Amino acid sequence: MTKGKMIYEGKAKQLFETEDRNKVLVYFKDDATALNGAKMAQIHDKGIVNNKITSMLFKLLEKEGIPTHFIDRISDREQLCRKVDIFPLEVIVRNVVAGHMAERVGLPEGTEIPNTIFEISYKKDELGDPLINDHYAVALGAATYEELKEIYAMAGRINKILIDFFATLGLRLVDFKLEFGKDEEGNILLADEISQDTCRLWDLETGKKMDKDRFRRDLGDLEETYREILKRVESKLK
Ligand code: 5GP
């Protein structure tokens, strides 16, 4: 697969054309940003770790019947994916109170909730990705009600699969962010990445935060924690 022109550069990844107009090459960088870009750093080999973890998790999800953009991991930092038009939405799934939810509703992190919470934010860096709802999304032309229904159903299935999987690694899936896109035929596919950059994962025994909050909140042990997550995922998946 030849790497063509760069078509997009985000905070953590670059996207390149390939000779097949329906496929893109995704390159995972070491750059880490937080607090809407106010905090920036390089985390040694993060791109390699996240490419591996995302590839293994997307393969697991495909096996469990979730359609994704992932085709193959082709090098340490690159994967081949189906080209999709990304919905300008971040779909957040919460199983326990943490992060912005804790701030928003004034409950301590770790508070149990009886139901799964699905949230959407509008992907707009200059506005800080504001929290919206379905009606806003439809009004903004970001998705239709039918598409949102399908997206929430997929997010719910993904949540069940990942809660069970991470539990086998001694990790609690607290919350996570998903992105979806549409291929040329109009199929909705899971896109972007799933890794400790996009999920909150707490060690089931010790409660230790094993995710990007170590970077966001300057908790230390960053590279070791990223490697530890990779080791645990690799112990179950290839
Ligand atoms: P919160 O809204 O509490 O900040 O985030 C909820 C979950 O979604 C966390 O697991 C967090 O990692 C993920 N998340 C939300 N927005 C982003 C984002 O812009 N980038 C990344 N990498 N993760 C995000």
XYZ file of N, CA and C and ligand atoms in Angstrom:
738
model
N 0.853 -1.194 0.000
C 0.000 0.000 0.000
C 0.891 1.248 0.000
N 0.746 2.122 -0.966
C 1.592 3.322 -0.983
C 0.913 4.472 -0.235
N 1.807 5.246 0.429
C 1.329 6.369 1.233
C 1.253 7.592 0.332
N 0.058 8.132 0.136
C -0.105 9.309 -0.717
C -0.045 10.592 0.078
N -0.791 11.547 -0.368
C -0.750 12.887 0.234
C -1.484 12.912 1.594
N -0.973 13.746 2.493
C -1.639 13.848 3.803
C -2.955 14.617 3.623
N -4.051 14.007 4.117
C -5.337 14.684 3.932
C -5.853 15.327 5.218
N -5.276 14.942 6.344
C -5.764 15.513 7.602
C -4.691 15.313 8.671
N -4.540 16.295 9.535
C -3.665 16.097 10.697
C -4.415 16.508 11.947
N -4.578 15.559 12.855
C -5.240 15.856 14.123
C -4.195 15.960 15.218
N -4.669 15.952 16.478
C -3.740 16.126 17.592
C -2.854 14.896 17.770
N -3.393 13.718 17.515
C -2.633 12.496 17.784
C -2.366 11.652 16.532
N -3.015 12.005 15.416
C -2.888 11.145 14.227
C -2.823 11.970 12.944
N -2.245 11.331 11.920
C -2.271 11.914 10.575
C -2.962 10.917 9.653
N -3.624 11.447 8.622
C -4.339 10.586 7.665
C -3.770 10.810 6.278
N -3.477 9.711 5.591
C -2.909 9.818 4.250
C -3.790 9.101 3.238
N -3.792 9.619 2.011
C -4.472 8.912 0.910
C -3.675 7.664 0.586
N -4.335 6.707 -0.075
C -3.624 5.552 -0.622
C -4.035 5.456 -2.096
N -3.518 4.449 -2.814
C -3.890 4.333 -4.232
C -5.358 3.902 -4.391
N -5.951 3.403 -3.288
C -7.361 3.013 -3.310
C -8.173 4.155 -2.679
N -9.080 4.753 -3.432
C -9.756 5.955 -2.910
C -10.694 5.650 -1.746
N -10.957 4.359 -1.508
C -11.821 3.990 -0.377
C -11.041 3.614 0.884
N -9.694 3.750 0.800
C -8.881 3.373 1.961
C -7.934 4.500 2.348
N -7.704 4.649 3.642
C -6.745 5.651 4.115
C -5.726 4.984 5.032
N -4.573 5.638 5.123
C -3.553 5.160 6.034
C -3.541 6.098 7.247
N -3.629 5.526 8.418
C -3.640 6.338 9.644
C -2.290 6.172 10.332
N -1.635 7.292 10.642
C -0.325 7.282 11.297
C -0.489 7.805 12.724
N -0.041 7.026 13.696
C -0.192 7.394 15.114
C 1.057 8.127 15.613
N 0.876 9.362 16.065
C 1.994 10.182 16.555
C 2.206 9.966 18.066
N 3.328 10.489 18.554
C 3.586 10.431 20.006
C 3.006 11.645 20.727
N 2.460 12.585 19.971
C 1.968 13.834 20.583
C 0.758 13.572 21.467
N 0.779 14.211 22.617
C -0.374 14.124 23.522
C -0.823 15.541 23.814
N -2.139 15.747 23.764
C -2.676 17.058 24.161
C -3.783 16.831 25.175
N -4.001 17.836 25.975
C -5.106 17.759 26.947
C -5.610 19.163 27.184
N -6.712 19.251 27.889
C -7.326 20.542 28.229
C -7.504 21.370 26.966
N -8.074 20.704 25.948
C -8.361 21.347 24.672
C -7.115 21.991 24.045
N -5.992 21.272 24.130
C -4.780 21.729 23.456
C -3.907 22.632 24.317
N -4.383 23.026 25.510
C -3.603 23.923 26.363
C -2.362 23.208 26.921
N -2.443 21.882 27.022
C -1.330 21.108 27.553
C -0.832 20.188 26.441
N 0.451 20.245 26.140
C 0.982 19.431 25.039
C 2.286 18.784 25.460
N 2.516 17.552 24.979
C 3.785 16.880 25.261
C 3.940 15.716 24.298
N 5.121 15.137 24.310
C 5.347 13.906 23.557
C 5.467 12.789 24.583
N 4.775 11.705 24.349
C 4.917 10.554 25.243
C 5.639 9.490 24.439
N 6.817 9.100 24.941
C 7.684 8.190 24.196
C 6.939 6.927 23.755
N 6.926 6.670 22.460
C 6.322 5.471 21.856
C 4.799 5.349 22.049
N 4.146 6.425 22.449
C 2.684 6.374 22.606
C 1.998 5.953 21.304
N 2.515 6.466 20.162
C 1.905 6.138 18.864
C 1.942 4.640 18.601
N 3.057 4.015 18.978
C 3.209 2.565 18.756
C 2.236 1.802 19.666
N 2.203 2.205 20.928
C 1.323 1.538 21.906
C -0.143 1.697 21.495
N -0.538 2.928 21.164
C -1.954 3.170 20.836
C -2.366 2.484 19.538
N -1.452 2.438 18.559
C -1.766 1.736 17.304
C -2.015 0.260 17.589
N -1.163 -0.326 18.438
C -1.324 -1.765 18.760
C -2.622 -2.009 19.520
N -2.876 -1.198 20.545
C -4.060 -1.422 21.380
C -5.329 -1.213 20.564
N -5.385 -0.110 19.819
C -6.572 0.158 18.998
C -6.800 -0.975 17.999
N -5.741 -1.430 17.368
C -5.885 -2.506 16.368
C -6.467 -3.762 17.010
N -5.943 -4.128 18.170
C -6.442 -5.348 18.834
C -7.896 -5.181 19.265
N -8.239 -4.002 19.789
C -9.623 -3.791 20.255
C -10.604 -3.715 19.087
N -10.202 -3.089 17.995
C -11.105 -3.028 16.834
C -11.306 -4.428 16.253
N -10.252 -5.245 16.247
C -10.405 -6.641 15.753
C -11.377 -7.400 16.640
N -11.245 -7.203 17.961
C -12.163 -7.858 18.904
C -13.600 -7.415 18.625
N -13.802 -6.120 18.441
C -15.154 -5.604 18.215
C -15.727 -6.121 16.897
N -14.895 -6.173 15.849
C -15.342 -6.729 14.548
C -15.806 -8.168 14.743
N -14.990 -8.929 15.506
C -15.320 -10.334 15.759
C -16.669 -10.453 16.478
N -16.971 -9.462 17.292
C -18.231 -9.463 18.044
C -19.366 -8.799 17.254
N -19.136 -8.484 15.975
C -20.210 -8.000 15.103
C -20.357 -6.490 14.992
N -19.366 -5.740 15.489
C -19.426 -4.272 15.343
C -18.700 -3.872 14.055
N -19.374 -3.195 13.129
C -18.666 -2.766 11.916
C -17.712 -1.601 12.220
N -16.454 -1.737 11.831
C -15.463 -0.680 12.109
C -14.730 -0.298 10.825
N -13.996 0.787 10.899
C -13.216 1.234 9.729
C -11.895 0.464 9.607
N -11.539 -0.300 10.631
C -10.205 -0.918 10.679
C -10.049 -2.055 9.659
N -8.944 -2.027 8.917
C -8.642 -3.144 7.998
C -7.447 -3.938 8.517
N -6.321 -3.253 8.741
C -5.123 -3.985 9.156
C -4.096 -3.031 9.764
N -3.315 -3.548 10.715
C -2.172 -2.771 11.213
C -1.000 -3.109 10.314
N -0.424 -2.109 9.634
C 0.586 -2.434 8.624
C 2.006 -2.091 9.042
N 2.163 -1.343 10.119
C 3.497 -1.117 10.676
C 3.310 -0.679 12.123
N 4.437 -0.425 12.800
C 4.375 -0.018 14.203
C 3.415 1.140 14.455
N 3.450 2.095 13.544
C 2.657 3.312 13.775
C 1.529 3.522 12.774
N 1.341 2.541 11.859
C 0.357 2.775 10.801
C -0.700 1.684 10.732
N -1.919 2.114 10.410
C -2.952 1.136 10.100
C -3.705 1.564 8.844
N -4.240 0.554 8.151
C -5.016 0.798 6.955
C -6.481 0.746 7.374
N -7.240 1.756 6.933
C -8.649 1.842 7.350
C -9.529 2.171 6.158
N -10.815 1.805 6.288
C -11.786 2.233 5.278
C -11.990 3.739 5.417
N -12.115 4.398 4.275
C -12.334 5.845 4.315
C -13.777 6.123 4.723
N -13.953 6.990 5.692
C -15.309 7.352 6.121
C -15.407 8.868 6.264
N -16.631 9.349 6.205
C -16.894 10.749 6.570
C -17.243 10.730 8.039
N -16.421 11.370 8.842
C -16.629 11.330 10.297
C -17.806 12.234 10.688
N -18.706 11.714 11.505
C -19.749 12.566 12.090
C -19.023 13.542 13.027
N -19.327 14.845 12.985
C -18.587 15.783 13.852
C -19.080 15.715 15.301
N -19.074 14.501 15.835
C -19.616 14.255 17.178
C -18.659 13.381 17.974
N -18.513 13.667 19.261
C -17.829 12.741 20.159
C -18.926 12.058 20.959
N -18.951 10.750 20.897
C -19.968 9.994 21.626
C -19.301 9.470 22.896
N -19.797 9.920 24.039
C -19.166 9.533 25.309
C -20.098 8.603 26.069
N -19.523 7.518 26.555
C -20.289 6.522 27.298
C -19.731 6.500 28.721
N -20.627 6.585 29.720
C -20.167 6.627 31.114
C -20.815 5.521 31.940
N -19.969 4.799 32.673
C -20.462 3.745 33.575
C -20.342 4.143 35.046
N -19.479 5.102 35.317
C -19.211 5.577 36.683
C -18.978 7.085 36.574
N -19.285 7.837 37.610
C -19.038 9.289 37.567
C -17.532 9.567 37.569
N -17.092 10.401 36.627
C -15.692 10.836 36.576
C -15.588 12.055 35.670
N -14.417 12.669 35.675
C -14.086 13.731 34.725
C -15.110 14.854 34.677
N -15.488 15.212 33.459
C -16.414 16.337 33.278
C -17.772 16.083 33.920
N -18.181 14.821 33.982
C -19.489 14.565 34.600
C -19.438 14.931 36.085
N -18.319 14.589 36.744
C -18.171 14.896 38.174
C -18.265 16.414 38.384
N -17.564 17.157 37.504
C -17.594 18.627 37.626
C -18.992 19.170 37.349
N -19.613 18.599 36.311
C -20.901 19.141 35.843
C -22.003 18.987 36.880
N -22.026 17.828 37.561
C -23.164 17.578 38.461
C -22.773 17.613 39.942
N -21.461 17.860 40.221
C -21.036 18.014 41.607
C -21.046 16.733 42.417
N -20.798 15.604 41.763
C -20.686 14.334 42.490
C -19.226 13.906 42.495
N -18.763 13.221 43.567
C -17.366 12.791 43.579
C -17.093 11.735 42.512
N -15.864 11.737 41.979
C -15.462 10.692 41.038
C -15.609 9.340 41.712
N -16.070 8.364 40.981
C -16.214 7.024 41.529
C -17.640 6.746 41.992
N -18.497 7.784 42.011
C -19.895 7.558 42.403
C -20.549 6.602 41.402
N -21.202 5.585 41.948
C -21.876 4.592 41.080
C -23.135 5.206 40.486
N -23.458 4.827 39.260
C -24.719 5.269 38.650
C -25.496 4.029 38.199
N -26.842 4.086 38.276
C -27.605 2.871 37.994
C -27.772 2.571 36.507
N -27.567 3.573 35.660
C -27.763 3.363 34.222
C -26.528 3.833 33.463
N -26.424 3.415 32.217
C -25.322 3.885 31.369
C -25.711 5.252 30.820
N -24.748 6.170 30.820
C -25.015 7.506 30.285
C -24.366 7.643 28.910
N -25.149 8.096 27.949
C -24.626 8.386 26.617
C -24.701 9.891 26.422
N -23.583 10.454 26.000
C -23.520 11.903 25.797
C -23.000 12.181 24.392
N -23.371 13.318 23.807
C -22.671 13.715 22.581
C -22.131 15.130 22.735
N -20.923 15.337 22.186
C -20.444 16.716 22.076
C -20.149 17.009 20.625
N -20.226 18.280 20.322
C -20.015 18.766 18.963
C -18.515 18.968 18.783
N -17.918 18.270 17.805
C -16.465 18.354 17.596
C -16.109 19.702 16.971
N -15.725 20.620 17.792
C -15.318 21.960 17.342
C -14.305 22.484 18.336
N -13.015 22.309 17.993
C -11.933 22.699 18.903
C -12.093 24.120 19.429
N -12.420 25.052 18.502
C -12.467 26.465 18.903
C -13.572 26.745 19.925
N -14.535 25.808 20.047
C -15.605 25.975 21.059
C -15.379 25.045 22.250
N -14.291 24.251 22.203
C -14.013 23.310 23.294
C -14.954 22.121 23.287
N -15.372 21.659 22.105
C -16.243 20.480 21.957
C -17.438 20.524 22.919
N -18.360 21.475 22.724
C -19.462 21.624 23.709
C -20.417 20.433 23.734
N -20.915 20.171 24.936
C -21.936 19.130 25.124
C -23.212 19.585 24.410
N -23.778 18.708 23.578
C -25.046 19.037 22.908
C -26.008 17.868 23.132
N -27.168 17.912 22.490
C -28.054 16.752 22.528
C -28.499 16.412 21.104
N -29.363 15.416 20.975
C -29.757 14.938 19.643
C -30.353 16.056 18.790
N -31.169 16.886 19.414
C -31.852 17.931 18.646
C -30.852 18.943 18.085
N -29.850 19.285 18.880
C -28.788 20.155 18.365
C -28.094 19.463 17.186
N -27.759 18.184 17.368
C -26.999 17.457 16.337
C -27.757 17.474 15.013
N -29.072 17.264 15.105
C -29.893 17.259 13.892
C -29.947 18.674 13.304
N -30.165 19.670 14.173
C -30.240 21.059 13.693
C -28.939 21.489 13.027
N -27.807 21.005 13.552
C -26.497 21.377 13.000
C -26.137 20.576 11.752
N -26.987 19.600 11.403
C -26.704 18.763 10.235
C -25.603 17.751 10.513
N -25.299 17.510 11.805
C -24.215 16.584 12.164
C -24.643 15.128 11.993
N -25.933 14.834 12.174
C -26.464 13.470 12.011
C -27.981 13.559 11.981
N -28.623 12.509 11.479
C -30.091 12.477 11.515
C -30.516 11.723 12.783
N -31.811 11.825 13.129
C -32.297 11.072 14.290
C -32.075 9.565 14.098
N -32.296 9.066 12.874
C -32.114 7.621 12.596
C -30.642 7.238 12.798
N -29.742 8.096 12.298
C -28.306 7.791 12.470
C -27.929 7.801 13.945
N -28.466 8.758 14.694
C -28.145 8.828 16.127
C -28.627 7.578 16.846
N -29.806 7.108 16.450
C -30.355 5.905 17.084
C -29.403 4.720 16.861
N -28.923 4.608 15.630
C -27.997 3.512 15.308
C -26.661 3.673 16.054
N -26.200 4.914 16.131
C -24.930 5.192 16.823
C -25.032 4.831 18.316
N -26.132 5.224 18.970
C -26.289 4.888 20.397
C -26.399 3.373 20.589
N -27.096 2.701 19.668
C -27.232 1.242 19.802
C -25.850 0.595 19.686
N -25.043 1.066 18.729
C -23.691 0.508 18.579
C -22.839 0.825 19.802
N -22.957 2.066 20.303
C -22.152 2.461 21.472
C -22.508 1.585 22.683
N -23.778 1.254 22.834
C -24.207 0.392 23.938
C -23.631 -1.010 23.809
N -23.637 -1.542 22.584
C -23.063 -2.887 22.375
C -21.551 -2.875 22.617
N -20.899 -1.827 22.135
C -19.439 -1.702 22.342
C -19.134 -1.637 23.836
N -19.947 -0.879 24.580
C -19.737 -0.747 26.028
C -19.779 -2.122 26.702
N -20.781 -2.923 26.367
C -20.911 -4.256 26.996
C -19.682 -5.111 26.696
N -19.266 -5.118 25.425
C -18.113 -5.945 25.027
C -16.853 -5.482 25.772
N -16.653 -4.153 25.821
C -15.409 -3.643 26.419
C -15.400 -3.751 27.948
N -16.561 -3.569 28.587
C -16.598 -3.730 30.059
C -16.107 -5.143 30.396
N -16.680 -6.140 29.697
C -16.318 -7.534 29.988
C -14.855 -7.800 29.664
N -14.393 -7.271 28.523
C -13.016 -7.530 28.138
C -12.043 -6.917 29.149
N -12.238 -5.631 29.478
C -11.294 -4.986 30.400
C -11.353 -5.635 31.788
N -12.523 -6.144 32.177
C -12.621 -6.817 33.476
C -11.680 -8.034 33.513
N -11.534 -8.720 32.380
C -10.624 -9.882 32.364
C -9.167 -9.439 32.527
N -8.893 -8.150 32.325
C -7.526 -7.629 32.487
C -7.366 -6.947 33.842
N -8.378 -7.083 34.706
C -8.312 -6.441 36.021
C -8.540 -4.943 35.945
N -9.300 -4.494 34.927
C -9.521 -3.056 34.748
C -11.008 -2.735 34.704
N -11.353 -1.607 35.282
C -12.733 -1.144 35.237
C -12.861 -0.070 34.159
N -13.799 -0.292 33.239
C -14.038 0.706 32.189
C -14.989 1.761 32.751
N -14.426 2.916 33.085
C -15.194 3.984 33.743
C -16.000 4.773 32.718
N -15.314 5.237 31.679
C -15.986 5.960 30.596
C -15.080 5.956 29.376
N -15.611 6.346 28.233
C -14.800 6.400 27.013
C -15.486 7.228 25.945
N -14.676 7.589 24.940
C -15.157 8.407 23.830
C -15.068 7.615 22.529
N -16.118 7.687 21.735
C -16.114 7.011 20.433
C -16.363 8.032 19.339
N -15.878 7.693 18.134
C -16.232 8.485 16.954
C -16.721 7.531 15.879
N -17.705 7.976 15.133
C -18.284 7.151 14.071
C -18.184 7.890 12.740
N -18.210 7.097 11.643
C -18.190 7.693 10.305
C -19.079 6.894 9.382
N -19.274 7.448 8.187
C -20.115 6.777 7.191
C -19.276 6.478 5.958
N -19.362 5.237 5.457
C -18.606 4.909 4.249
C -19.398 5.310 3.011
N -18.819 5.008 1.845
C -19.447 5.442 0.578
C -20.857 4.905 0.400
N -21.080 3.698 0.943
C -22.426 3.103 0.808
C -23.394 3.562 1.896
N -22.924 4.418 2.775
C -23.811 4.943 3.826
C -23.837 4.080 5.082
N -22.954 3.074 5.163
C -22.886 2.260 6.386
C -22.211 3.057 7.502
N -22.754 2.926 8.709
C -22.132 3.594 9.860
C -21.078 2.662 10.453
N -19.857 3.164 10.535
C -18.740 2.360 11.047
C -18.125 3.053 12.255
N -17.665 2.249 13.214
C -16.873 2.790 14.314
C -15.533 3.239 13.727
N -15.071 4.450 14.104
C -13.803 4.950 13.542
C -12.887 5.439 14.663
N -11.869 6.211 14.308
C -10.923 6.792 15.255
C -10.164 5.705 16.028
N -10.056 5.850 17.339
C -9.284 4.871 18.110
C -9.967 4.549 19.428
N -9.591 3.426 20.009
C -9.974 3.122 21.393
C -8.683 2.702 22.095
N -8.304 3.460 23.091
C -7.060 3.173 23.802
C -7.167 3.840 25.170
N -6.047 3.797 25.933
C -6.077 4.478 27.233
C -6.070 5.997 27.061
N -5.939 6.482 25.803
C -6.101 7.921 25.556
C -7.569 8.313 25.503
N -8.420 7.388 25.144
C -9.838 7.710 24.936
C -10.765 7.034 25.964
N -10.175 6.215 26.842
C -10.970 5.517 27.869
C -10.422 5.875 29.251
N -11.286 5.921 30.257
C -10.788 5.912 31.636
C -10.800 4.464 32.105
N -9.652 4.018 32.584
C -9.518 2.636 33.050
C -8.922 2.675 34.442
N -9.637 2.108 35.413
C -9.123 2.085 36.790
C -8.811 0.638 37.160
N -7.652 0.439 37.792
C -7.290 -0.910 38.218
C -8.340 -1.405 39.216
N -8.840 -2.620 38.971
C -9.937 -3.140 39.801
C -9.503 -3.385 41.242
N -8.214 -3.741 41.428
C -7.763 -4.037 42.798
C -7.344 -2.790 43.550
N -6.535 -1.951 42.893
C -5.931 -0.824 43.614
C -6.661 0.495 43.369
N -7.483 0.547 42.327
C -8.163 1.806 41.973
C -7.267 2.761 41.200
N -6.005 2.355 40.932
C -5.065 3.244 40.234
C -5.600 3.652 38.870
N -5.452 4.917 38.540
C -5.872 5.408 37.220
C -4.832 4.963 36.206
N -5.281 4.238 35.176
C -4.354 3.616 34.225
C -4.548 4.211 32.822
N -4.775 5.498 32.733
C -5.157 6.099 31.448
C -4.595 7.503 31.335
N -5.089 8.211 30.334
C -4.559 9.545 30.016
C -4.740 10.555 31.141
N -5.578 10.270 32.121
C -5.675 11.175 33.277
C -4.314 11.305 33.963
N -3.416 10.333 33.823
C -2.078 10.447 34.417
C -1.332 11.623 33.784
N -1.601 11.844 32.474
C -1.015 12.998 31.775
C -1.794 14.277 32.094
N -3.135 14.183 31.940
C -3.962 15.388 32.153
C -3.726 15.972 33.545
N -3.558 15.084 34.544
C -3.502 15.545 35.942
C -2.100 15.447 36.547
N -1.092 15.206 35.705
C 0.303 15.107 36.169
C 0.472 14.090 37.299
N -0.025 12.873 37.073
C 0.027 11.860 38.137
C 1.309 11.007 38.081
N 2.152 11.214 37.035
C 3.399 10.444 36.924
C 3.180 9.049 36.361
N 4.277 8.269 36.271
C 4.236 6.871 35.778
C 3.549 6.732 34.419
N 3.678 7.747 33.587
C 2.879 7.765 32.361
C 3.262 6.647 31.398
N 4.560 6.630 31.004
C 4.975 5.635 30.002
C 4.835 4.217 30.535
N 5.173 4.028 31.819
C 5.051 2.690 32.429
C 3.595 2.230 32.371
N 2.673 3.157 32.681
C 1.254 2.776 32.693
C 0.781 2.411 31.289
N 1.208 3.192 30.284
C 0.804 2.886 28.901
C 1.332 1.494 28.512
N 2.596 1.221 28.895
C 3.169 -0.098 28.563
C 2.450 -1.222 29.296
N 2.057 -0.954 30.542
C 1.344 -1.958 31.354
C -0.007 -2.308 30.711
N -0.716 -1.293 30.218
C -2.004 -1.560 29.553
C -1.757 -2.410 28.310
N -0.730 -2.052 27.539
C -0.419 -2.834 26.332
C -0.127 -4.287 26.714
N 0.664 -4.468 27.772
C 1.011 -5.826 28.210
C -0.257 -6.612 28.577
N -1.157 -5.965 29.301
C -2.387 -6.676 29.703
C -3.247 -7.003 28.485
N -3.392 -6.045 27.548
C -4.227 -6.314 26.358
C -3.593 -7.439 25.538
N -2.255 -7.378 25.393
C -1.565 -8.410 24.588
C -1.627 -9.795 25.226
N -1.885 -9.823 26.537
C -1.963 -11.138 27.190
C -3.241 -11.884 26.761
N -4.218 -11.149 26.211
C -5.495 -11.767 25.805
C -5.741 -11.716 24.309
N -5.190 -10.708 23.626
C -5.501 -10.523 22.212
C -4.222 -10.459 21.396
N -4.346 -10.714 20.088
C -3.180 -10.540 19.202
C -3.587 -9.665 18.043
P -14.769 13.763 30.048
O -15.983 14.309 29.344
O -15.065 13.317 31.429
O -13.593 14.675 29.944
O -14.332 12.466 29.217
C -15.099 11.294 29.186
C -14.320 10.198 28.479
O -14.183 10.500 27.112
C -12.907 9.992 29.016
O -12.621 8.605 28.985
C -12.008 10.726 28.027
O -10.770 10.058 27.883
C -12.821 10.625 26.749
N -12.716 11.870 25.971
C -13.598 12.880 25.912
N -13.180 13.842 25.070
C -12.009 13.430 24.593
C -11.066 13.999 23.655
O -11.241 15.082 23.089
N -9.945 13.255 23.425
C -9.713 12.059 24.026
N -8.590 11.384 23.746
N -10.590 11.491 24.881
C -11.709 12.175 25.164
